[in-house]
Amino acid sequence: MSDPKFAVFGHPVSHSLSPRIHAAFGKQLGIALDYAAIDATPETFAARLDAFGKAGGSGANITLPHKQAVLPLCAEISDFAHRVGAVNTLTRRLDNHWRGDNTDGTGLVRDITRRHGLDLRERHGLILGAGGAARAAAFALLDAGVAELTIVNRTPERADALADAIGEPDRVHTRYWDDLANLGNFDLIVNATSAGHARESLQLPFALVAPRALCYDLSYGLAASAFLAWARAAKAGFAHDGLGMLIEQAAESFAIWHGKRPDTDAVYAQLRGELPLHASD
Ligand code: NAP
């Protein structure tokens, strides 16, 4: 068997839907591609990525826990990935160095605006979480015209660090998790925590949800079910999980590598029909 030209690196990674998504995109556009899932621990990641490149690897997706660790391995980083401080897409350049991009933010905004047909502009947003995905979401939502963002994280220092990195004190605020009941309401609430993966309940007050609010969980399948059930019980106007974001960020990576953007709707419909068989990414 030949060495793969494309891969997703993570730990664990066997559950990743990325190989299936990229295979479906390739089939759709008549591009034969060999896309593997490579399990690399933090200790082995740099060496495995180096070996992948030397064996002819052209592009890679990077997932937990390597999205920040990959930054120093890139000779070139997109402006958005630099601002977010995380890379999820690597492209091998002609002189054999890696360029790093981050397509998570574009994936989120495309899913909300294009697939679900919702306008983000002038919304007052609340982000729960301040990890890598929350960082990409925060920058992308602000770029997309959200009026204000409040960031709340279990570990408040990480929320403060994200707000500092954004550097827009008039638009971005941080609050303590214990104050959630006193924050008023929001017409955009993004769950960017990984609590759902551990089946941990976030204990959120219904009063956070403004009429017609969009509640969005970056995770999907079973991991998103508790947050989405809360949003529906709180009478949110819209409650969506992150399956569409996952597929849109993959399409962005695919377009970077192959110069053609796939149609994501058929892949979305297929995977949506299979959930919640897949717990989450
Ligand atoms: P991460 O960097 O590990 O961050 C995890 C975040 O969750 C942190 O803010 C953490 O708070 C918080 N958290 C964990 N358990 C919690 C609990 N019980 N209560 C409150 N907060 C809790 O992970 P990530 O990469 O940002 O991923 C976050 C989520 O986004 C995951 O569900 C992941 O699957 C999803 N995601 C989806 C896509 C997509 O394409 N759909 C892409 C990327 C990520 P502390 O700082 O206090 O630990």
XYZ file of C-alpha atoms and ligand atoms in Angstrom:
329
model
C 0.000 0.000 0.000
C 1.336 3.492 -0.842
C 1.894 6.158 1.809
C -1.137 8.443 2.362
C -1.032 11.925 0.838
C -3.603 13.274 3.332
C -4.327 12.468 6.960
C -5.882 13.600 10.204
C -3.563 13.577 13.218
C -5.066 13.320 16.709
C -5.129 11.323 19.918
C -7.434 9.511 20.032
C -8.410 9.665 16.371
C -10.005 6.352 15.420
C -13.497 7.868 15.890
C -12.785 10.771 13.482
C -15.262 11.277 10.660
C -12.688 13.212 8.614
C -11.530 10.233 6.474
C -15.136 9.530 5.474
C -15.919 13.173 4.782
C -12.834 13.691 2.604
C -13.450 10.416 0.765
C -16.991 11.574 -0.015
C -15.736 14.972 -1.249
C -13.104 13.286 -3.433
C -15.665 10.919 -4.945
C -17.991 13.815 -5.674
C -15.299 15.812 -7.503
C -13.547 12.858 -9.148
C -10.358 13.370 -7.142
C -8.703 10.137 -6.047
C -7.264 10.690 -2.608
C -5.738 8.597 0.063
C -6.701 10.021 3.491
C -5.669 8.213 6.681
C -6.263 8.675 10.421
C -2.919 8.806 12.247
C -2.921 8.399 16.008
C -0.061 10.412 17.498
C 0.477 11.193 21.159
C 1.910 14.563 22.205
C 5.268 12.789 22.497
C 5.193 11.275 18.982
C 3.309 13.969 17.065
C 6.243 16.018 15.705
C 8.151 12.912 14.556
C 5.094 11.324 12.949
C 4.229 14.528 11.114
C 7.807 14.840 9.892
C 7.766 11.238 8.636
C 4.411 11.839 6.934
C 5.817 14.861 5.087
C 8.999 13.083 4.076
C 6.937 10.179 2.724
C 5.099 12.578 0.408
C 2.227 13.770 2.606
C 0.630 16.858 1.039
C -1.970 17.917 3.570
C -3.170 17.134 7.067
C -5.959 17.968 9.428
C -4.914 18.428 13.026
C -7.276 17.709 15.882
C -7.109 17.396 19.668
C -4.681 17.621 21.380
C -2.263 18.994 18.759
C -3.891 22.179 17.408
C -1.629 24.485 19.422
C 1.434 22.218 19.483
C 1.604 22.280 15.686
C 2.145 26.059 15.510
C 5.962 25.960 15.902
C 6.142 23.246 13.236
C 4.690 25.617 10.616
C 6.969 27.876 8.592
C 3.969 29.937 7.535
C 0.664 30.569 9.326
C -2.499 32.226 8.030
C -3.556 35.450 9.667
C -6.686 33.832 11.128
C -4.780 30.832 12.585
C -2.235 33.256 14.021
C -4.970 35.276 15.728
C -6.719 32.144 17.048
C -3.453 30.539 18.138
C -4.408 27.152 16.703
C -4.017 25.311 13.399
C -6.325 22.578 12.082
C -5.102 22.368 8.459
C -1.570 21.859 7.162
C -0.519 22.190 3.546
C 2.873 21.087 2.246
C 4.464 23.863 0.215
C 6.791 23.360 -2.747
C 9.872 23.965 -0.625
C 8.695 21.233 1.762
C 7.587 23.423 4.625
C 4.160 23.372 6.263
C 1.670 26.195 6.016
C -0.919 26.261 8.812
C -4.544 27.387 8.439
C -7.511 27.290 10.754
C -10.809 26.480 9.021
C -12.916 25.913 12.175
C -14.153 29.500 12.331
C -15.168 29.652 8.675
C -16.834 26.257 9.102
C -18.938 27.522 11.988
C -19.999 30.738 10.256
C -20.824 28.968 6.969
C -22.940 26.393 8.780
C -24.924 29.050 10.638
C -25.365 31.502 7.784
C -25.516 29.284 4.702
C -26.944 25.952 5.866
C -29.253 27.288 8.583
C -29.883 30.636 6.859
C -29.373 32.749 9.989
C -27.911 36.243 10.138
C -25.180 36.717 12.743
C -24.908 40.465 12.407
C -25.765 42.555 15.463
C -26.377 39.517 17.652
C -25.437 39.632 21.325
C -23.507 36.444 21.888
C -22.479 34.269 24.807
C -19.688 31.728 24.407
C -19.379 28.965 26.985
C -15.796 27.698 27.018
C -12.408 29.178 26.159
C -10.503 26.234 24.640
C -9.219 25.994 21.088
C -12.648 25.713 19.479
C -14.033 28.620 21.495
C -11.116 30.766 20.349
C -11.792 30.032 16.673
C -15.526 30.596 17.197
C -15.019 33.913 18.995
C -12.778 35.453 16.327
C -14.980 34.173 13.494
C -18.244 35.370 15.059
C -16.800 38.835 15.647
C -15.478 38.926 12.077
C -18.984 37.936 10.923
C -20.518 40.985 12.571
C -21.726 39.826 15.989
C -22.241 43.030 17.995
C -20.948 41.839 21.370
C -19.550 38.661 22.883
C -19.520 37.576 26.498
C -17.080 34.750 27.253
C -17.667 32.534 30.280
C -15.336 29.679 31.116
C -15.108 27.278 34.057
C -11.483 28.411 34.465
C -11.920 32.201 34.265
C -8.270 32.954 33.458
C -8.671 31.275 30.052
C -11.678 33.466 29.246
C -9.663 36.543 30.197
C -6.747 35.378 28.043
C -9.060 34.978 25.052
C -10.613 38.415 25.580
C -7.120 39.910 25.844
C -6.047 38.178 22.627
C -9.091 39.602 20.814
C -8.350 43.039 22.190
C -11.751 44.648 21.653
C -12.886 45.629 25.165
C -15.947 47.479 23.834
C -17.298 44.326 22.174
C -15.885 41.479 24.260
C -16.509 40.880 27.954
C -15.788 38.058 30.374
C -17.924 36.939 33.298
C -17.731 34.211 35.944
C -19.598 30.933 35.494
C -21.285 31.483 38.894
C -22.800 34.721 37.543
C -24.600 33.099 34.596
C -27.972 33.656 36.275
C -27.342 37.424 36.424
C -26.145 38.131 32.881
C -29.489 38.871 31.227
C -30.272 37.180 27.939
C -28.507 36.562 24.616
C -29.739 35.904 21.097
C -26.693 33.755 20.299
C -25.409 31.116 22.744
C -22.512 28.892 21.667
C -21.564 25.883 23.735
C -17.844 25.452 23.055
C -17.199 23.291 26.112
C -16.356 19.611 25.895
C -18.662 18.837 28.848
C -21.056 16.817 26.672
C -18.364 14.282 25.827
C -18.154 13.369 29.506
C -21.975 13.518 29.837
C -21.506 16.382 32.309
C -24.452 18.740 32.712
C -23.749 22.476 32.435
C -26.701 23.554 34.696
C -27.555 26.620 32.626
C -30.379 29.016 33.562
C -33.245 29.314 31.034
C -33.109 33.094 31.530
C -29.998 33.231 29.298
C -32.106 32.519 26.222
C -33.653 35.530 24.463
C -36.720 35.041 22.263
C -35.675 33.747 18.806
C -32.171 32.977 20.132
C -29.808 30.708 18.226
C -28.257 28.093 20.499
C -25.384 26.208 18.888
C -23.315 23.343 20.293
C -19.962 22.853 18.571
C -20.094 19.138 19.406
C -22.641 16.861 17.777
C -24.457 13.591 18.269
C -24.899 12.401 21.835
C -22.374 14.926 23.158
C -24.640 17.804 22.055
C -27.937 16.303 23.177
C -28.096 17.754 26.722
C -27.330 21.335 25.602
C -29.804 21.139 22.707
C -32.494 19.712 25.017
C -31.876 22.631 27.405
C -32.106 25.132 24.513
C -35.400 23.688 23.300
C -36.817 23.616 26.838
C -35.818 27.290 27.175
C -37.770 28.000 23.953
C -34.779 29.006 21.850
C -35.745 29.881 18.296
C -33.045 27.640 16.855
C -30.957 24.816 18.331
C -28.225 23.285 16.188
C -25.274 21.004 16.767
C -21.798 21.197 15.191
C -22.093 18.461 12.571
C -22.479 21.070 9.838
C -19.452 22.967 11.171
C -17.390 19.785 11.043
C -18.321 19.211 7.404
C -17.844 22.869 6.421
C -14.384 23.088 8.022
C -13.454 19.912 6.142
C -14.691 21.454 2.892
C -12.502 24.508 3.534
C -9.467 22.252 4.047
C -10.352 20.318 0.901
C -10.560 23.561 -1.087
C -7.148 24.692 0.203
C -5.576 21.398 -0.894
C -7.387 20.723 -4.160
C -8.496 24.151 -5.349
C -12.127 23.023 -5.586
C -14.844 23.439 -2.981
C -17.119 20.397 -2.636
C -20.870 20.542 -2.204
C -21.398 19.784 1.484
C -25.157 19.186 1.565
C -25.162 15.561 0.423
C -22.445 14.614 2.938
C -24.333 16.477 5.669
C -27.572 14.653 4.877
C -25.846 11.300 4.882
C -24.064 11.778 8.225
C -27.088 13.453 9.808
C -29.082 10.349 8.992
C -26.569 8.223 10.877
C -26.408 10.267 14.113
C -26.448 9.648 17.034
C -24.590 6.479 16.127
C -21.433 8.598 16.217
C -21.095 10.097 19.674
C -18.987 13.108 18.596
C -15.658 14.073 17.074
P -10.544 22.099 24.683
O -9.511 23.003 24.111
O -10.135 20.891 25.465
O -11.486 23.006 25.625
C -12.506 22.419 26.387
C -13.372 23.520 27.015
O -14.489 22.897 27.691
C -12.642 24.353 28.073
O -13.108 25.674 27.983
C -13.085 23.686 29.381
O -13.038 24.540 30.480
C -14.522 23.370 29.050
N -15.118 22.323 29.877
C -14.833 21.005 29.865
N -15.622 20.336 30.731
C -16.438 21.274 31.324
C -17.465 21.213 32.293
N -17.831 20.062 32.874
N -18.097 22.345 32.608
C -17.747 23.518 32.039
N -16.762 23.640 31.111
C -16.123 22.532 30.764
O -11.517 21.552 23.552
P -11.895 22.255 22.156
O -10.995 21.818 21.081
O -12.060 23.724 22.406
O -13.319 21.585 21.852
C -14.487 22.035 22.521
C -15.714 21.377 21.883
O -15.815 21.772 20.525
C -15.669 19.849 21.858
O -16.972 19.380 22.148
C -15.285 19.507 20.436
O -15.794 18.256 20.051
C -15.986 20.632 19.693
N -15.397 20.927 18.368
C -16.180 20.788 17.270
C -15.671 21.073 16.019
C -16.560 20.931 14.814
O -16.045 21.013 13.680
N -17.849 20.739 14.989
C -14.348 21.517 15.867
C -13.565 21.648 17.014
C -14.099 21.349 18.267
P -11.668 24.710 31.341
O -10.840 25.712 30.603
O -12.144 25.181 32.663
O -11.022 23.343 31.394
